[in-house]
JSON list of C-alpha atoms and ligand atoms in Angstrom, two decimals:
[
{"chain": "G", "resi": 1, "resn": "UNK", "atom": "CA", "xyz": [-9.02, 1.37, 16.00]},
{"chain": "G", "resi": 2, "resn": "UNK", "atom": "CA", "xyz": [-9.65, 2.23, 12.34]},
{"chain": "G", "resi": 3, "resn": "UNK", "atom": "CA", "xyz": [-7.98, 0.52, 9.59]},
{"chain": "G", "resi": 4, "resn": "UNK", "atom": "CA", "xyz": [-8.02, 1.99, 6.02]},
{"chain": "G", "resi": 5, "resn": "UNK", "atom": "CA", "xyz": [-6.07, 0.44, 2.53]},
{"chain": "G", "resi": 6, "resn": "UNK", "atom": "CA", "xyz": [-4.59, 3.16, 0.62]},
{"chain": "G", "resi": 7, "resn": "UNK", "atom": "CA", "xyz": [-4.93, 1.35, -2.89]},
{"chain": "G", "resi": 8, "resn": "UNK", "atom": "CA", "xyz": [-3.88, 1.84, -6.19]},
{"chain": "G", "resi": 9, "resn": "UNK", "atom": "CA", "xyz": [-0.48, 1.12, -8.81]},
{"chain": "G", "resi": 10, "resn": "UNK", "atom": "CA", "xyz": [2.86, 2.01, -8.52]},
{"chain": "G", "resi": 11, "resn": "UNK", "atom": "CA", "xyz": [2.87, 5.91, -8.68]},
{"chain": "G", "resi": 12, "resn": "UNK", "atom": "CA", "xyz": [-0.18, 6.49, -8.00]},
{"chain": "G", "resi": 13, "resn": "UNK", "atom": "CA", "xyz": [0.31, 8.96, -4.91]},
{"chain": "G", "resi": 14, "resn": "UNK", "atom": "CA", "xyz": [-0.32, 6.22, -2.12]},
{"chain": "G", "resi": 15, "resn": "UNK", "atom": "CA", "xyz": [2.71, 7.20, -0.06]},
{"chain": "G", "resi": 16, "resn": "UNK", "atom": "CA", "xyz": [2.33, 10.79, -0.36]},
{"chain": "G", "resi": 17, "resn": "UNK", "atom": "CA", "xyz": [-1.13, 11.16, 0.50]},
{"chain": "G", "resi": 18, "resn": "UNK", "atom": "CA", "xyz": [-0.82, 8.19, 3.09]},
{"chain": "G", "resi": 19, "resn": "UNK", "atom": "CA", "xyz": [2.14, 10.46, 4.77]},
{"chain": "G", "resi": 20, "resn": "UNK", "atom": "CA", "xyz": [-0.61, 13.00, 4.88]},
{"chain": "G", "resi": 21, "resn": "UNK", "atom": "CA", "xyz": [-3.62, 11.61, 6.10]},
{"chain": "G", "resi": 22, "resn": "UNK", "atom": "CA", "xyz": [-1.80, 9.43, 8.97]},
{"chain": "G", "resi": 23, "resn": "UNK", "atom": "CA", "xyz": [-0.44, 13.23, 9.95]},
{"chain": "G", "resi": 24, "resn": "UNK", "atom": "CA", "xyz": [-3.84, 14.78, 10.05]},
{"chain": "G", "resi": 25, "resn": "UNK", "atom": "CA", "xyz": [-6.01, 11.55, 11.86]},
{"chain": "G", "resi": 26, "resn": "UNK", "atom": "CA", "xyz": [-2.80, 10.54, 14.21]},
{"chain": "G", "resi": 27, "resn": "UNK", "atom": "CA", "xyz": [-2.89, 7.08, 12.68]},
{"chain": "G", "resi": 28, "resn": "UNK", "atom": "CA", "xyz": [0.39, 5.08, 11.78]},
{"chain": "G", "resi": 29, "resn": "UNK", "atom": "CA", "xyz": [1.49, 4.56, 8.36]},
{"chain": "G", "resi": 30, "resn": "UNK", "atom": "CA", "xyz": [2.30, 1.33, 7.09]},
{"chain": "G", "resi": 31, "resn": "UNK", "atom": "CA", "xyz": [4.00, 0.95, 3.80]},
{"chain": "G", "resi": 32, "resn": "UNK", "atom": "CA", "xyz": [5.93, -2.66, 3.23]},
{"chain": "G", "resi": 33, "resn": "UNK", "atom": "CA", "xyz": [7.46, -1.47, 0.60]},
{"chain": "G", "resi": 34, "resn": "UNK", "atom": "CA", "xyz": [9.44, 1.20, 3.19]},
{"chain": "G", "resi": 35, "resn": "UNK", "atom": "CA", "xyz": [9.53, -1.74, 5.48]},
{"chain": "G", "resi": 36, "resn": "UNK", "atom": "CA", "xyz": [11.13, -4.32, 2.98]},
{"chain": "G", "resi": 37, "resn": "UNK", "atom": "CA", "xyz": [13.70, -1.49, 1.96]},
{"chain": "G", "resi": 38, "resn": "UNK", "atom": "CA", "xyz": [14.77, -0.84, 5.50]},
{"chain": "G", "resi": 39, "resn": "UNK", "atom": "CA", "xyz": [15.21, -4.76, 5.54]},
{"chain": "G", "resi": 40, "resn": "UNK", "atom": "CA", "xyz": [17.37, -4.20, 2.52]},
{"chain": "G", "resi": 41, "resn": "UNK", "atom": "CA", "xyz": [19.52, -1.24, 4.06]},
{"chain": "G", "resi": 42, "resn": "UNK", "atom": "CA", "xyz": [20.31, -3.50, 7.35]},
{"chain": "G", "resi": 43, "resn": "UNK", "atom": "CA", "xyz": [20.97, -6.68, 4.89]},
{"chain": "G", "resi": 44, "resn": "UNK", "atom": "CA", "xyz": [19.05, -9.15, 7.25]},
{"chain": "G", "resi": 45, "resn": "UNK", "atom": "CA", "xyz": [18.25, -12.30, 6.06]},
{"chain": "G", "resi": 46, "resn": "UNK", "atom": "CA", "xyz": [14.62, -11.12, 5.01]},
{"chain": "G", "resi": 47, "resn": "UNK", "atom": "CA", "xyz": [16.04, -8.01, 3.21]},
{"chain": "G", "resi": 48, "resn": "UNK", "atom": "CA", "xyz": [18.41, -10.03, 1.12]},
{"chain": "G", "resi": 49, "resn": "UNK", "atom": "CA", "xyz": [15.61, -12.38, 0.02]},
{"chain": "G", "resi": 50, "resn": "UNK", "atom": "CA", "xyz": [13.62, -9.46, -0.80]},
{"chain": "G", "resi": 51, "resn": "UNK", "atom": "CA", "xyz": [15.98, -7.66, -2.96]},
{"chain": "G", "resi": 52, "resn": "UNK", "atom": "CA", "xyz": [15.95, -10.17, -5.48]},
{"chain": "G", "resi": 53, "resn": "UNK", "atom": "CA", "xyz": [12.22, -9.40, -6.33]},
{"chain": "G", "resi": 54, "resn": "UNK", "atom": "CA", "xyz": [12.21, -5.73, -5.46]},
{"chain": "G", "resi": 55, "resn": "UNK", "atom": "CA", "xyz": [14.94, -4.98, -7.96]},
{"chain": "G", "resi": 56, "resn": "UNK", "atom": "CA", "xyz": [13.05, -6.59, -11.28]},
{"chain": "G", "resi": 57, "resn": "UNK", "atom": "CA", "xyz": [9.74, -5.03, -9.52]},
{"chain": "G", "resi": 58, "resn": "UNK", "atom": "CA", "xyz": [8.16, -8.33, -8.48]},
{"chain": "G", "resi": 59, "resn": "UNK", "atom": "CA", "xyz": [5.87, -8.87, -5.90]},
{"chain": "G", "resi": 60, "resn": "UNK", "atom": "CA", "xyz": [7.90, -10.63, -2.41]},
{"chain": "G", "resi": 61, "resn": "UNK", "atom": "CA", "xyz": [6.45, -13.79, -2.11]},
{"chain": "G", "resi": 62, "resn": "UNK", "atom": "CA", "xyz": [3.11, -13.40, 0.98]},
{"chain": "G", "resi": 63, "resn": "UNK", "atom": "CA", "xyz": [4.64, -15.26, 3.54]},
{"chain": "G", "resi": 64, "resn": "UNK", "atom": "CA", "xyz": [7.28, -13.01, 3.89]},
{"chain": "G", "resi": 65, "resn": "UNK", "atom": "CA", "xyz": [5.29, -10.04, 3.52]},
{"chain": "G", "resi": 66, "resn": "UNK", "atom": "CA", "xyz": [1.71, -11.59, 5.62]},
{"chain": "G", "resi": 67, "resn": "UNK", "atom": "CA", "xyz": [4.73, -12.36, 8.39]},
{"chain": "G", "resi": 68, "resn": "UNK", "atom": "CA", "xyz": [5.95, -8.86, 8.90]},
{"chain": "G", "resi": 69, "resn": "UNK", "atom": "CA", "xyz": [2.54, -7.41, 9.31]},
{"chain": "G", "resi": 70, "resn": "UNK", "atom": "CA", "xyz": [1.50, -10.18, 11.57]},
{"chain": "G", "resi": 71, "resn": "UNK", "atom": "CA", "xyz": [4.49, -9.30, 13.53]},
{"chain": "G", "resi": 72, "resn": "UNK", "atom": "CA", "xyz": [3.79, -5.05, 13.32]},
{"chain": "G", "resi": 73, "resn": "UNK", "atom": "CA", "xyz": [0.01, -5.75, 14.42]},
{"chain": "G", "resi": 74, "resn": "UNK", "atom": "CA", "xyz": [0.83, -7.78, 17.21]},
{"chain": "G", "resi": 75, "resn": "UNK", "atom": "CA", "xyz": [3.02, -5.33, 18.83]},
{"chain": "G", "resi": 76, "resn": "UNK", "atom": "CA", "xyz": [0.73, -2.26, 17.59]},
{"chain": "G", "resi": 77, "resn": "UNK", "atom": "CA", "xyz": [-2.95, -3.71, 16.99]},
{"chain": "G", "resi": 78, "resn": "UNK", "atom": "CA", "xyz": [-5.02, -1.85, 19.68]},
{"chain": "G", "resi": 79, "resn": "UNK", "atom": "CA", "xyz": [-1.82, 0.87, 20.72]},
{"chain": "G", "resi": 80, "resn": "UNK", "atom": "CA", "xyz": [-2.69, 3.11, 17.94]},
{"chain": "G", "resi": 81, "resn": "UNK", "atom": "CA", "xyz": [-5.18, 4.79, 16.79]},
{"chain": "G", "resi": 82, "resn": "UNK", "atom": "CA", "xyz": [-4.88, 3.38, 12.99]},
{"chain": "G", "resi": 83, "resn": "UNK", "atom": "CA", "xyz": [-3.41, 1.91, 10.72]},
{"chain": "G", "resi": 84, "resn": "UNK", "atom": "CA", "xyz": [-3.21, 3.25, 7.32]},
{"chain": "G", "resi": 85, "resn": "UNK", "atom": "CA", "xyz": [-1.77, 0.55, 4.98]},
{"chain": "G", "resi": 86, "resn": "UNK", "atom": "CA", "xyz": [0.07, 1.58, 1.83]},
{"chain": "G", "resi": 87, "resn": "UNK", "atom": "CA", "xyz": [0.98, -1.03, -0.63]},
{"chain": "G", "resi": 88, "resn": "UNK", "atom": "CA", "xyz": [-0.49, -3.87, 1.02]},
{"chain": "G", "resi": 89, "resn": "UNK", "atom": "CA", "xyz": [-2.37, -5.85, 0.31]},
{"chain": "G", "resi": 90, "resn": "UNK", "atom": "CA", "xyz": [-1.12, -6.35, -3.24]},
{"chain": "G", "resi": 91, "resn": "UNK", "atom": "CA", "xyz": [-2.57, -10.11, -3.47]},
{"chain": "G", "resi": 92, "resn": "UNK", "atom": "CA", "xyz": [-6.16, -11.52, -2.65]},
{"chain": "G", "resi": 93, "resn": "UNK", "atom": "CA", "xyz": [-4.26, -13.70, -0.10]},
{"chain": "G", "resi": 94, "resn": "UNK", "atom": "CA", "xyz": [-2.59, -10.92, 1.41]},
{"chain": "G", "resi": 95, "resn": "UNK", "atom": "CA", "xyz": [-6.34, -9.34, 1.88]},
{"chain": "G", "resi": 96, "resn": "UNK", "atom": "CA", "xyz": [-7.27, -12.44, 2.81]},
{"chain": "G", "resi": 97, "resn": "UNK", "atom": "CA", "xyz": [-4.38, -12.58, 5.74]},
{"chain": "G", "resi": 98, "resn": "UNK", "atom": "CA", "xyz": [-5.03, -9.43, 6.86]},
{"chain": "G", "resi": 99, "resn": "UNK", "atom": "CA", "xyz": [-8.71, -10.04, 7.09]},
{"chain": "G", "resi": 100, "resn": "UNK", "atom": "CA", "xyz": [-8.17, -12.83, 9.27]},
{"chain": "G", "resi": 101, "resn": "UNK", "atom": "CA", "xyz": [-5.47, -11.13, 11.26]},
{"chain": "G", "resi": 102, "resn": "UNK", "atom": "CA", "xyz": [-7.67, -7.97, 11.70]},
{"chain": "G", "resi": 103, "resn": "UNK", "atom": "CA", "xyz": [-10.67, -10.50, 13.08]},
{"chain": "G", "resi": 104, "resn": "UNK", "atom": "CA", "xyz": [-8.79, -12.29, 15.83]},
{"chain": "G", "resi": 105, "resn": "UNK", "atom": "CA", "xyz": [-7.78, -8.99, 17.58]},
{"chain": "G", "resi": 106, "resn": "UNK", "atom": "CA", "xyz": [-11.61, -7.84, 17.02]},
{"chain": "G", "resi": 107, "resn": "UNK", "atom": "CA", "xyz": [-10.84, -5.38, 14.04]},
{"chain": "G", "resi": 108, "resn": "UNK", "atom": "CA", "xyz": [-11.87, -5.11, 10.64]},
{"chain": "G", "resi": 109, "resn": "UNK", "atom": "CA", "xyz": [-10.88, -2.81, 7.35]},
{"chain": "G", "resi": 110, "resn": "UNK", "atom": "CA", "xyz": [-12.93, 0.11, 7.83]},
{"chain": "G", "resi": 111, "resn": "UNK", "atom": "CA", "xyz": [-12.36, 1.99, 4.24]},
{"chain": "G", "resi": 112, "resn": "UNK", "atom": "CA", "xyz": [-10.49, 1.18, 1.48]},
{"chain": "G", "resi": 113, "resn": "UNK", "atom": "CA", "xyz": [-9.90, 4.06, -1.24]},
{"chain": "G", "resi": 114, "resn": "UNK", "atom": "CA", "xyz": [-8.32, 3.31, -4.86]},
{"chain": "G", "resi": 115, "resn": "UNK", "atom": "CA", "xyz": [-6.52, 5.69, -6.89]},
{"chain": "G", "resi": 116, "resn": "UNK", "atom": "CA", "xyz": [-6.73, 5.78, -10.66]},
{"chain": "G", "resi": 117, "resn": "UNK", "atom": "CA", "xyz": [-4.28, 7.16, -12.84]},
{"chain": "G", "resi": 118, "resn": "UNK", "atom": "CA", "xyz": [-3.89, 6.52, -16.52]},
{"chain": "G", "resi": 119, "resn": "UNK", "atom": "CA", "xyz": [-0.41, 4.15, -17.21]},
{"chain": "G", "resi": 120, "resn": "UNK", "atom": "CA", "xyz": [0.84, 6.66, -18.85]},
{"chain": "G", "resi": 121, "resn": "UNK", "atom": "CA", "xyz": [1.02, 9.37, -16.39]},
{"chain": "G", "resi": 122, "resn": "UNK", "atom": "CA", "xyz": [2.27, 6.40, -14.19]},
{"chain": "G", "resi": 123, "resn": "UNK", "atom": "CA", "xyz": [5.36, 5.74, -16.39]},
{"chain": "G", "resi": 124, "resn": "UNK", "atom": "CA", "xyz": [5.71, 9.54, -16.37]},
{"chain": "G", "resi": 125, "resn": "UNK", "atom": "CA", "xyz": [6.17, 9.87, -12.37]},
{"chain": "G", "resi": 126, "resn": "UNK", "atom": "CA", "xyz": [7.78, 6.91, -11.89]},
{"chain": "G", "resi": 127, "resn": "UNK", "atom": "CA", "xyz": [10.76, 7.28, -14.66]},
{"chain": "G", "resi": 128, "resn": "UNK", "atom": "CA", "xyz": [10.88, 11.56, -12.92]},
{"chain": "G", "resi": 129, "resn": "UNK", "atom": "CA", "xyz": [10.69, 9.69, -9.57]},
{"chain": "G", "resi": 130, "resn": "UNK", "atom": "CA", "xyz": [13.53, 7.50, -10.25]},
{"chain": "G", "resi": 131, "resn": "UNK", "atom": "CA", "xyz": [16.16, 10.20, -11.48]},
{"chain": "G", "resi": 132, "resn": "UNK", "atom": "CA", "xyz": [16.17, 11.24, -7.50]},
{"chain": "G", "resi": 133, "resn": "UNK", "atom": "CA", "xyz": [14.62, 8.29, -5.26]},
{"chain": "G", "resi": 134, "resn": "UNK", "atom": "CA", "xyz": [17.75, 6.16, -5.99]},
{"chain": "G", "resi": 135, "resn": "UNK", "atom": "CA", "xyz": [15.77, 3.42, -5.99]},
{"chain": "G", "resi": 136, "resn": "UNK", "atom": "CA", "xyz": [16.77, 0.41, -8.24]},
{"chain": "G", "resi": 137, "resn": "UNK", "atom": "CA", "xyz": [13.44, -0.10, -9.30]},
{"chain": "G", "resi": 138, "resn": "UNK", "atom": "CA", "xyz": [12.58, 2.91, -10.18]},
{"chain": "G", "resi": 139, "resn": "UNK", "atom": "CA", "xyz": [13.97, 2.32, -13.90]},
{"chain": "G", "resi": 140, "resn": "UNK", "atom": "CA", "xyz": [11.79, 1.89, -17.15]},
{"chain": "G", "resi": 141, "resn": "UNK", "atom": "CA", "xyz": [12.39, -2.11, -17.32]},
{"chain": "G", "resi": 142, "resn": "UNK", "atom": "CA", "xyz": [11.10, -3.06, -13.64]},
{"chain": "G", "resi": 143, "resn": "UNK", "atom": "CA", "xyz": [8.41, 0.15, -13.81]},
{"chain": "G", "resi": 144, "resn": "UNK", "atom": "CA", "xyz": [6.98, -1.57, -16.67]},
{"chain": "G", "resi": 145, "resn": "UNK", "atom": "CA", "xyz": [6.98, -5.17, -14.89]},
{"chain": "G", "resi": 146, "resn": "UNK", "atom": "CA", "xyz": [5.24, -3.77, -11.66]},
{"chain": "G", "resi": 147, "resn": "UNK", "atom": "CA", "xyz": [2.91, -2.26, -13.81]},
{"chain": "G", "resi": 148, "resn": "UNK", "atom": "CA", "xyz": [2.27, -5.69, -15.08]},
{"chain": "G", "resi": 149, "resn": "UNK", "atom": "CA", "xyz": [2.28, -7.27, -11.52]},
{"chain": "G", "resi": 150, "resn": "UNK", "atom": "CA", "xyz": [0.28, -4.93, -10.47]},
{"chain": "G", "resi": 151, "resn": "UNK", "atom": "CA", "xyz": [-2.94, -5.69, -13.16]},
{"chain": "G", "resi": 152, "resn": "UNK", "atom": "CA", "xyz": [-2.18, -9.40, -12.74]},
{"chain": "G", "resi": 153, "resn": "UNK", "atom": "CA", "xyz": [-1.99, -9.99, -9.36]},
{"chain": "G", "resi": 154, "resn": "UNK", "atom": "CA", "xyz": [-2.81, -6.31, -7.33]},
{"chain": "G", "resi": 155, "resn": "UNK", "atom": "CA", "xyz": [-6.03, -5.25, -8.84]},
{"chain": "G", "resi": 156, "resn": "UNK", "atom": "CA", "xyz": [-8.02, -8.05, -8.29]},
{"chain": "G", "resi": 157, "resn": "UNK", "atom": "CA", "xyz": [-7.64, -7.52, -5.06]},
{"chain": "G", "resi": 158, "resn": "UNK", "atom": "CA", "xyz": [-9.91, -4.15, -5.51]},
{"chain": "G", "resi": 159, "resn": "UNK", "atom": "CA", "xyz": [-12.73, -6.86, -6.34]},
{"chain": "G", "resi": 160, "resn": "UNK", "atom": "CA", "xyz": [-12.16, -8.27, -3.29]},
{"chain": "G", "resi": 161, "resn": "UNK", "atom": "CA", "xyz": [-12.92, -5.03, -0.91]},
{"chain": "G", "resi": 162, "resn": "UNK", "atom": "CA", "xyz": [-15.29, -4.16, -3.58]},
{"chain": "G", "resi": 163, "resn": "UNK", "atom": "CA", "xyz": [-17.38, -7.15, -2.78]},
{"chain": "G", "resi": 164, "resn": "UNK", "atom": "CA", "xyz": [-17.37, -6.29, 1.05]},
{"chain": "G", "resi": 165, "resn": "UNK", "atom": "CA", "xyz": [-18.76, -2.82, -0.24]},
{"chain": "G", "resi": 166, "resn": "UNK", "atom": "CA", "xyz": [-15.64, -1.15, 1.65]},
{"chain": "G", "resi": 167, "resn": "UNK", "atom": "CA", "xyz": [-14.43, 0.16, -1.64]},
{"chain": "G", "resi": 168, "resn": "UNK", "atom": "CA", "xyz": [-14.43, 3.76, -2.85]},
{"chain": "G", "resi": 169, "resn": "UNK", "atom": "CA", "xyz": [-12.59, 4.75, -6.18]},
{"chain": "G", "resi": 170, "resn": "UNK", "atom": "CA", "xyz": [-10.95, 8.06, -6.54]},
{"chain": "G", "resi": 171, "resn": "UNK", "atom": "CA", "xyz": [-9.33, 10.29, -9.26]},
{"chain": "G", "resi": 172, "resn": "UNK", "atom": "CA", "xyz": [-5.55, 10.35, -8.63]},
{"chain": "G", "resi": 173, "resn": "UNK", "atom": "CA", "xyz": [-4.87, 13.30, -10.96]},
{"chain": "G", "resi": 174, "resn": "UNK", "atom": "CA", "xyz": [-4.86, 16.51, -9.61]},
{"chain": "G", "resi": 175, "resn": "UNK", "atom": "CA", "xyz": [-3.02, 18.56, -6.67]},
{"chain": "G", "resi": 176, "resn": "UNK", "atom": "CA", "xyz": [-2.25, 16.62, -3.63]},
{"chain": "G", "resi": 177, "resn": "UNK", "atom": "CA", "xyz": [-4.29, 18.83, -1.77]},
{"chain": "G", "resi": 178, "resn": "UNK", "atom": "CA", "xyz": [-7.66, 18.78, -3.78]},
{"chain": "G", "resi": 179, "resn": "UNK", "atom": "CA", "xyz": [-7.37, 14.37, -3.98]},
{"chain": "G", "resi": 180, "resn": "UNK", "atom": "CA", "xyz": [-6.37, 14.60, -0.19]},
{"chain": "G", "resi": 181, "resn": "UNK", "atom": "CA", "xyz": [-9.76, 16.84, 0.42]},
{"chain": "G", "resi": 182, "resn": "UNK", "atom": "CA", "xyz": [-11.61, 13.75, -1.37]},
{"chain": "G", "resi": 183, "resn": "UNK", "atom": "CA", "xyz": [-10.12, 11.15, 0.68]},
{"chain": "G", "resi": 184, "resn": "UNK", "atom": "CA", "xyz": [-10.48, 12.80, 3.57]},
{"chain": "G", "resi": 185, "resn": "UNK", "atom": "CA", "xyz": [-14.38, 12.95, 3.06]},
{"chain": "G", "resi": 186, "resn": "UNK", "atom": "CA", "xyz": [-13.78, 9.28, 2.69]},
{"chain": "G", "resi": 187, "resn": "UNK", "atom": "CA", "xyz": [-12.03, 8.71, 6.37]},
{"chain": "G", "resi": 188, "resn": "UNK", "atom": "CA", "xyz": [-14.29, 11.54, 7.95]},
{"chain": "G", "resi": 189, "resn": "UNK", "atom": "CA", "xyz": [-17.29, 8.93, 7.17]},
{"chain": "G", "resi": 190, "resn": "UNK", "atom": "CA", "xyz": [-15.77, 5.86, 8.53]},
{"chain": "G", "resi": 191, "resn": "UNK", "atom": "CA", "xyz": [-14.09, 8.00, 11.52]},
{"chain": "G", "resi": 192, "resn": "UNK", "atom": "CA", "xyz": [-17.30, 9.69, 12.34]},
{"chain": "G", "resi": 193, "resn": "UNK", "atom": "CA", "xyz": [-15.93, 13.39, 12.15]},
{"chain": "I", "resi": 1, "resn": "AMP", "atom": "P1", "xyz": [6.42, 0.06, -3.01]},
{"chain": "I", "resi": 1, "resn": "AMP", "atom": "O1", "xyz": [7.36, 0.90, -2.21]},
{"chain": "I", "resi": 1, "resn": "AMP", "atom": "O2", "xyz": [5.08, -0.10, -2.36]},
{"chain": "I", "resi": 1, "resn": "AMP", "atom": "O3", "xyz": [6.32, 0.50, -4.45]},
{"chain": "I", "resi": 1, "resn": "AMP", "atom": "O4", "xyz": [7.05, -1.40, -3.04]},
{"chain": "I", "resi": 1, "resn": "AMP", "atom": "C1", "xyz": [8.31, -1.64, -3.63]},
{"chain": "I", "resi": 1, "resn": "AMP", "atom": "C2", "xyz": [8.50, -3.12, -3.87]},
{"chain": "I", "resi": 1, "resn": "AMP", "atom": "O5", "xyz": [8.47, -3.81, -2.61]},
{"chain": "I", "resi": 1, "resn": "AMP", "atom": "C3", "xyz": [7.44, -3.80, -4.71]},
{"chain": "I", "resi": 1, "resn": "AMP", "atom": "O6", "xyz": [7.67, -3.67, -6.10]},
{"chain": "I", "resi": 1, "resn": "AMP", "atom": "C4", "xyz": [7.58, -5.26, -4.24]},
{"chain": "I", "resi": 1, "resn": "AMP", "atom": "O7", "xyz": [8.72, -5.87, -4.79]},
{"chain": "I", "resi": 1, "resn": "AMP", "atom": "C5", "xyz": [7.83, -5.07, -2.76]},
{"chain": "I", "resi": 1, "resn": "AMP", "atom": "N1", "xyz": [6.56, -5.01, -1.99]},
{"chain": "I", "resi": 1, "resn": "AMP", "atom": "C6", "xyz": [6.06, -3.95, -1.29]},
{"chain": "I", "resi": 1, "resn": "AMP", "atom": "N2", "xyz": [4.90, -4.25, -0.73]},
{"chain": "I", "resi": 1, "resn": "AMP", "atom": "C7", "xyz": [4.64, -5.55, -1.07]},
{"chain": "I", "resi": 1, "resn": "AMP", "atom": "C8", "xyz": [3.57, -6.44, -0.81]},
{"chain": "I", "resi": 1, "resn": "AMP", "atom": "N3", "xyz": [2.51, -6.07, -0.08]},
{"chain": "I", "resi": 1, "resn": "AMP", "atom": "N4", "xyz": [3.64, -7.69, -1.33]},
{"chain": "I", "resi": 1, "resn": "AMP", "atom": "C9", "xyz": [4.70, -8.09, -2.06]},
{"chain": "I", "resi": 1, "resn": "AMP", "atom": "N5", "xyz": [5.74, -7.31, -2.36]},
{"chain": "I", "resi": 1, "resn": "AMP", "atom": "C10", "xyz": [5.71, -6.03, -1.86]}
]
């Protein structure tokens, strides 16, 4: 089973291209951020903790977060083919979790890629994003705090996969398709293809 991090800020293309490449290598997308919202939509008791931070674009605190994808890998680790994860980790401890999760069923993060786009351009998608996602943190005030989140408490966690040399940084400006060719080159060399 391969396991691959799709990293990078909010707006940065991780869902679209993660949509894509768990398409083309049969692997399953995870995104917690989808995962928290469909808590949200079927107000269980998870969801309605969540909400609170989603709305002002804070991170949910790890335990909640670390708990769901302990729950999603032990009824998928070993079923699928992959995981591609999409907006998680966003802490060191969450990498840390996963790590440790990932060992005791004999797996490991094979590849993690980072996209980099200017804040700028970032602010750009999101606030065009947010006049059709409907999502209430898709306005100006909470893009700006996950932007902030995100350098605080998200990026480090590139050190931390950057350390275990499983860390490749790519452009995130472009077409879809020419950054998809680039990460695919990327999963072709951990996938062996
Ligand atoms: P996303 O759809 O990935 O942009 O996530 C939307 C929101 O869900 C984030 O701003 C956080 O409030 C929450 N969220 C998603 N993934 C995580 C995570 N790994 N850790 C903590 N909060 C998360």
């Amino acid at each position: 089973m391969i396991n691959i991090v799709l990293f990078g800020p909010p707006g940065s293309g991780k869902g679209t291209q993660a949509k894509i490449l768990a398409e083309k290598y049969g692997f399953q997308h995870v995104s917690t951020g989808d995962l928290l919202r469909s808590e949200v939509g079927n107000e269980t008791p998870l969801g309605l903790e969540a909400k609170t931070y989603m709305d002002k674009g804070d991170l949910v605190p790890d335990v909640v977060v670390i708990g769901m994808i302990g729950n999603l890998l032990d009824d998928k680790a070993g079923k699928v083919k992959g995981f591609i994860f999409d907006g998680f980790p966003r802490t060191v401890a969450q990498a840390e979790a996963l790590d440790k999760l990932l060992t005791e069923k004999s797996y490991q993060i094979n590849k993690v890629m980072s996209l980099h786009v200017d804040d700028d351009e970032l602010v750009r998608r999101l606030v065009e994003r947010g006049k059709v996602s409907g999502r209430s943190d898709d306005n100006e005030e909470a893009i700006r705090n996950r932007l902030v989140v995100y350098g605080d408490n998200t990026a480090p966690v590139a050190d931390y996969y950057a350390d275990q040399l499983k860390l490749s940084d790519v452009v995130g400006v472009g077409s879809i398709d020419d950054i998809n060719a680039v990460l695919c080159e990327h999963v072709n060399g951990v996938v062996g293809s």
